[in-house]
Amino acid sequence: MASLHSSIKENDFQFYGLVVLRVLIGWHFLYEGVSKLINPYWSSAAYLLDSKWIFSGLAKTIVSNPTLLTISDNVNMWGLTLVGASLLLGLFSKYGSLAGMTFVCLYYLFAPPLLGLEYGRPGEGSYLIVNKNLIEACALWVLYCFPTSQIIGLDRFFKDSK
Amino acid sequence: MSKKKTTKSSKNTNLERRDLIKGLATVPVAGVFLVNLWRKMKRDATKKANLLSDLVQEKSAPNVVRSLSNSRHLNIGIIGYGGRGGHLVRGAGFATKGWTDTVYKNAQKNKLDKQFDTFMSQEDLNCSLIGVCDLFDNNAELGINASQNEIRPGGMPKNTATRYRTHEELLANDNIDAVIIATPDHWHAQITIDAAKAGKHVYCEKGMTRTFDEAIKVYDAVKETGITFQLGHQNRQVEANEKARQIYEQGLLGPVNLVELTTNRNSPWGAWYWGIHPDGNNKTIDWERFQQPSPNKLPWGNGKEALERFFRWRCWFDYGTGLSGDLLSHDFDTINQIMDIGIPKYVTSSGGIYHYTKKNYPDIIGYDRDVPDVWNATFEYPERDLTLLYSASLSSSNPRGNRIMGHDATMQMGGQSGGGSIHGFVVTADELSTQYKDRLDSGIINPNYPIYTYSPGSKQIDGVTSATSRYFAQKGLLYTYREGKRVDPTHLHVKDWLDSIREGSQPRCNIDVGFHEAVACAMATESYLKGRRIEWDPVNRKLI
């Protein structure tokens, strides 16, 4: 998994498709992170408080403890920003993909659109089991498997010169 | 040879250049991101500046907590240690052991339940609870228990309380400096007047009095004796109301011709069908004393009706004024706090008992109430070009909230907006506003979105669960915020009163504004009972 399959490298259509996917997801993460950083009133509390399913207890524990909530807020704000920058610039993108995958998987698990779970916040789409978080997590999995940043991206400067 | 070398080096340079281009290929995208981010931030800032900087003179949150030395120790007494009396005494720093144990356990079970933390982080007000008077033995014992409990801000109490059978006996104790009156409304006037004459400062729960005549007598007694009087409208301590006042004073709503206030509850408890204590009987309750100031007397008989009346007194005009004194009074005082509306010229009201009847609730209601459960009142202020509407239902909890409706903008307080329930308030421009015409035309202001939102404590999460708690929380009566920290406004209101006693100054809900509330509510009650419009004659201090 360390490098791209030569067939993809040689097929510009496939290769640039992956690069565009990486940059777009990077952009999305970066703005999600930055918009939280510049909003003094943002807190992960509202999301956590609406949590259902297996992590709802953990979510409640985080919300009820100001220290944990501050940590959660900072991890989210800075984590999303760094993952976004990493994917967009192609810097340490493999780790960025993994971290991004972890974030969106957690968002999914904290509030999955499963049958019988009702959420207080109005959703921006219609979902049954699969939602955009799950899809983005899978897209990041694909990016992790096909690391384009060693060819297009700052990682190119770090790869072993052979 | 040298030619070969040059070709090789130019090949290398080409490779390096290609490497560089490929390596930095997405950096321009980051540039595009940053440019757009900067443009968005600038746009938002301009929008905000256009909305706020010239409109709302941003001040830091009002600091209503006076940093006064509370060095003078005060001895207080409580007259009427029921549910509200217990809350007020907790505001002074004394809770029963049962209460502290329960809320401590609740906090262990539900980490979002902050009642224990909020109580323990209250400021120690340097006072002692030394007298308790209640006509029900169990309540009096609870009051004594609260005075002894060492789980409190400030630790071990300096003194403990003695029980008194009557308020006269309690007032005769020279060591008592001040009393909290939280009896049913029909006792407020007599006890306040007696306390004032005995030189005790008074914190009186709302509604101030049951009748108009009592309001005049209380006003005169407080003015003549010069005691420090605080009426129990803790909304006076709520930060959001202070902010709302600033916005109103700056004319941001434009001319206001209509204010709408609402009460929306939907449970027997919310309609005052409170529990009848199993220990309540004619040995533990001084029934004759209880009904002494009420216009109609009822013999104890088999005790069934007497017990309902004793524990659910808000349901009868003999002891209170129903929606008027209990719920309208808070909302009225909040608007008086924001807009200084004072006493209305005319009031009409109507309503009925449409839901809470013995027939509809045979398991809960033994004797029918005489106060309405759906009630509407109209208050006219011709000199202010203002109408104030109050509409209450005890059989629907649709959270309508309160609205100050101006020609240029509307302030919605509590209730629901598009984004969910509001704990502070939102101001939304009117699409046909004159003041904001240019901004509306240029698209800077969108009448579909608030131009100002005040949501204190939005980062704090509280476990407010019961419907009644939510009702009060939405109106800011359960808690407010000071420097982002949750505080019980009842505690702040008691503190304001004690500080004023020490300073010799006027507290926030003093007798002057208390009188406005008492007269306005009395006019509304009179109108309902007499079935006609009531007029206030300020010169002769009479209702016509």
XYZ file of N, CA and C in Angstrom, chain A residues 16 19 22-23 27 30-31 34 38 40-43 45-46 49 60-61 63-66 69 73 88-90 151-154 156-157, chain B residues 15-16 18-27 29-30 32-34 36-37 40-41 44 48 109-112 114 455 458-459 461-462:
198
model
N -5.494 11.623 -11.674
C -5.918 12.981 -11.317
C -7.289 12.980 -10.627
N -6.375 12.696 -7.146
C -5.802 13.937 -6.618
C -6.922 14.943 -6.331
N -8.747 14.067 -3.253
C -7.965 14.406 -2.064
C -8.048 15.908 -1.762
N -7.899 16.710 -2.798
C -7.905 18.165 -2.599
C -9.290 18.635 -2.124
N -10.044 20.423 1.313
C -10.713 21.736 1.389
C -11.854 21.684 2.403
N -10.526 21.446 5.911
C -9.856 22.693 6.297
C -10.891 23.750 6.678
N -11.927 23.890 5.859
C -12.906 24.929 6.187
C -13.736 24.553 7.418
N -11.332 25.537 10.245
C -11.087 26.979 10.376
C -12.371 27.697 10.813
N -12.559 30.163 14.085
C -12.839 31.610 14.097
C -14.195 31.939 14.728
N -16.045 32.091 18.050
C -15.809 31.931 19.495
C -16.924 31.171 20.212
N -18.093 31.034 19.581
C -19.212 30.380 20.261
C -19.356 28.915 19.886
N -18.480 28.438 18.966
C -18.652 27.046 18.555
C -18.263 26.099 19.692
N -19.033 25.060 19.821
C -18.675 24.020 20.777
C -19.195 22.691 20.246
N -20.431 20.609 22.018
C -21.435 20.149 22.989
C -22.778 19.810 22.346
N -23.251 20.678 21.448
C -24.581 20.458 20.867
C -24.621 19.123 20.124
N -24.359 16.231 22.650
C -25.557 16.093 23.456
C -26.660 15.358 22.705
N -22.029 12.105 26.734
C -22.592 12.794 27.893
C -21.492 13.104 28.913
N -20.587 12.123 29.105
C -19.473 12.331 30.034
C -18.624 13.516 29.579
N -19.511 16.068 27.659
C -20.235 17.332 27.755
C -20.328 17.819 29.198
N -20.473 16.863 30.138
C -20.680 17.276 31.522
C -19.391 17.687 32.216
N -18.253 17.437 31.561
C -16.983 17.801 32.173
C -16.334 18.924 31.361
N -16.263 20.131 31.944
C -15.751 21.264 31.175
C -14.356 21.008 30.577
N -14.687 18.698 27.655
C -15.363 19.388 26.557
C -14.392 20.335 25.846
N -13.368 20.086 22.043
C -13.488 21.232 21.125
C -12.172 21.486 20.399
N -4.947 18.812 1.479
C -4.931 19.832 0.422
C -3.526 20.017 -0.135
N -2.548 20.114 0.760
C -1.178 20.377 0.312
C -0.440 19.097 -0.051
N -1.003 17.965 0.326
C -0.312 16.708 0.058
C 0.882 16.524 0.971
N 3.317 11.970 -5.506
C 3.552 12.427 -6.877
C 3.104 13.874 -7.031
N 1.855 14.159 -6.587
C 1.361 15.545 -6.607
C 1.138 15.950 -5.160
N 2.039 16.793 -4.661
C 1.905 17.211 -3.266
C 3.269 17.352 -2.621
N 3.295 17.985 -1.478
C 4.568 18.263 -0.815
C 5.303 16.999 -0.389
N 6.101 14.734 -2.117
C 7.043 14.411 -3.193
C 8.477 14.741 -2.780
N 8.614 15.824 -1.993
C 9.967 16.247 -1.580
C 10.533 15.375 -0.466
N 14.213 17.906 -14.551
C 13.598 16.972 -13.601
C 13.239 17.672 -12.305
N 14.237 18.471 -11.816
C 14.003 19.181 -10.555
C 12.824 20.138 -10.679
N 10.368 19.822 -12.749
C 9.121 19.049 -12.802
C 8.729 18.577 -11.389
N 9.790 18.153 -10.651
C 9.533 17.746 -9.262
C 8.890 18.874 -8.473
N 9.476 20.064 -8.648
C 9.014 21.220 -7.909
C 7.563 21.550 -8.263
N 7.283 21.512 -9.572
C 5.929 21.838 -10.026
C 4.937 20.825 -9.480
N 5.309 19.546 -9.571
C 4.367 18.508 -9.099
C 4.208 18.567 -7.582
N 5.320 18.824 -6.910
C 5.264 18.880 -5.445
C 4.405 20.031 -4.960
N 4.468 21.147 -5.672
C 3.742 22.337 -5.217
C 2.415 22.534 -5.956
N 2.035 21.505 -6.754
C 0.865 21.665 -7.632
C -0.392 22.093 -6.912
N -0.597 21.625 -5.653
C -1.866 21.947 -4.983
C -1.747 23.187 -4.096
N -0.509 23.741 -4.006
C -0.361 24.933 -3.155
C -1.251 26.081 -3.654
N -4.101 25.860 -4.811
C -5.461 25.602 -4.317
C -5.569 26.138 -2.884
N -4.475 25.905 -2.103
C -4.470 26.440 -0.733
C -4.563 27.954 -0.783
N -6.055 29.719 -3.144
C -7.455 30.051 -3.476
C -8.312 29.939 -2.212
N -8.019 28.889 -1.416
C -8.770 28.685 -0.172
C -8.593 29.910 0.738
N -7.309 30.302 0.905
C -7.047 31.400 1.838
C -7.670 32.708 1.353
N -10.329 33.036 -0.473
C -11.772 32.971 -0.260
C -12.149 33.041 1.208
N -11.283 32.430 2.035
C -11.530 32.498 3.478
C -11.459 33.959 3.933
N -14.446 35.810 2.786
C -15.641 35.461 3.569
C -15.606 36.137 4.946
N -14.392 36.072 5.567
C -14.272 36.684 6.892
C -14.524 38.183 6.819
N -18.197 38.743 6.326
C -18.922 38.529 7.587
C -18.701 39.686 8.548
N -21.380 42.095 10.012
C -21.545 42.213 11.452
C -21.424 43.687 11.872
N -25.742 10.568 39.281
C -26.438 9.771 38.266
C -26.401 10.450 36.904
N -26.676 11.742 36.904
C -26.737 12.479 35.652
C -25.736 13.623 35.721
N -24.642 13.462 34.979
C -23.554 14.435 35.091
C -23.965 15.816 34.602
N -25.079 15.883 33.881
C -25.524 17.187 33.381
C -26.344 17.940 34.426
N -26.619 20.084 37.299
C -25.648 20.970 37.955
C -26.204 21.644 39.208
N -27.506 34.845 23.366
C -27.705 33.505 23.885
C -26.644 33.200 24.924
N -24.275 29.740 25.909
C -24.549 28.792 24.830
C -23.539 27.652 24.824
N -22.410 27.863 25.498
C -21.426 26.784 25.558
C -21.652 25.889 26.764
N -23.990 23.422 29.096
C -25.087 22.497 28.905
C -25.678 22.155 30.269
N -26.978 22.230 30.355
C -27.617 21.957 31.631
C -28.641 20.846 31.475
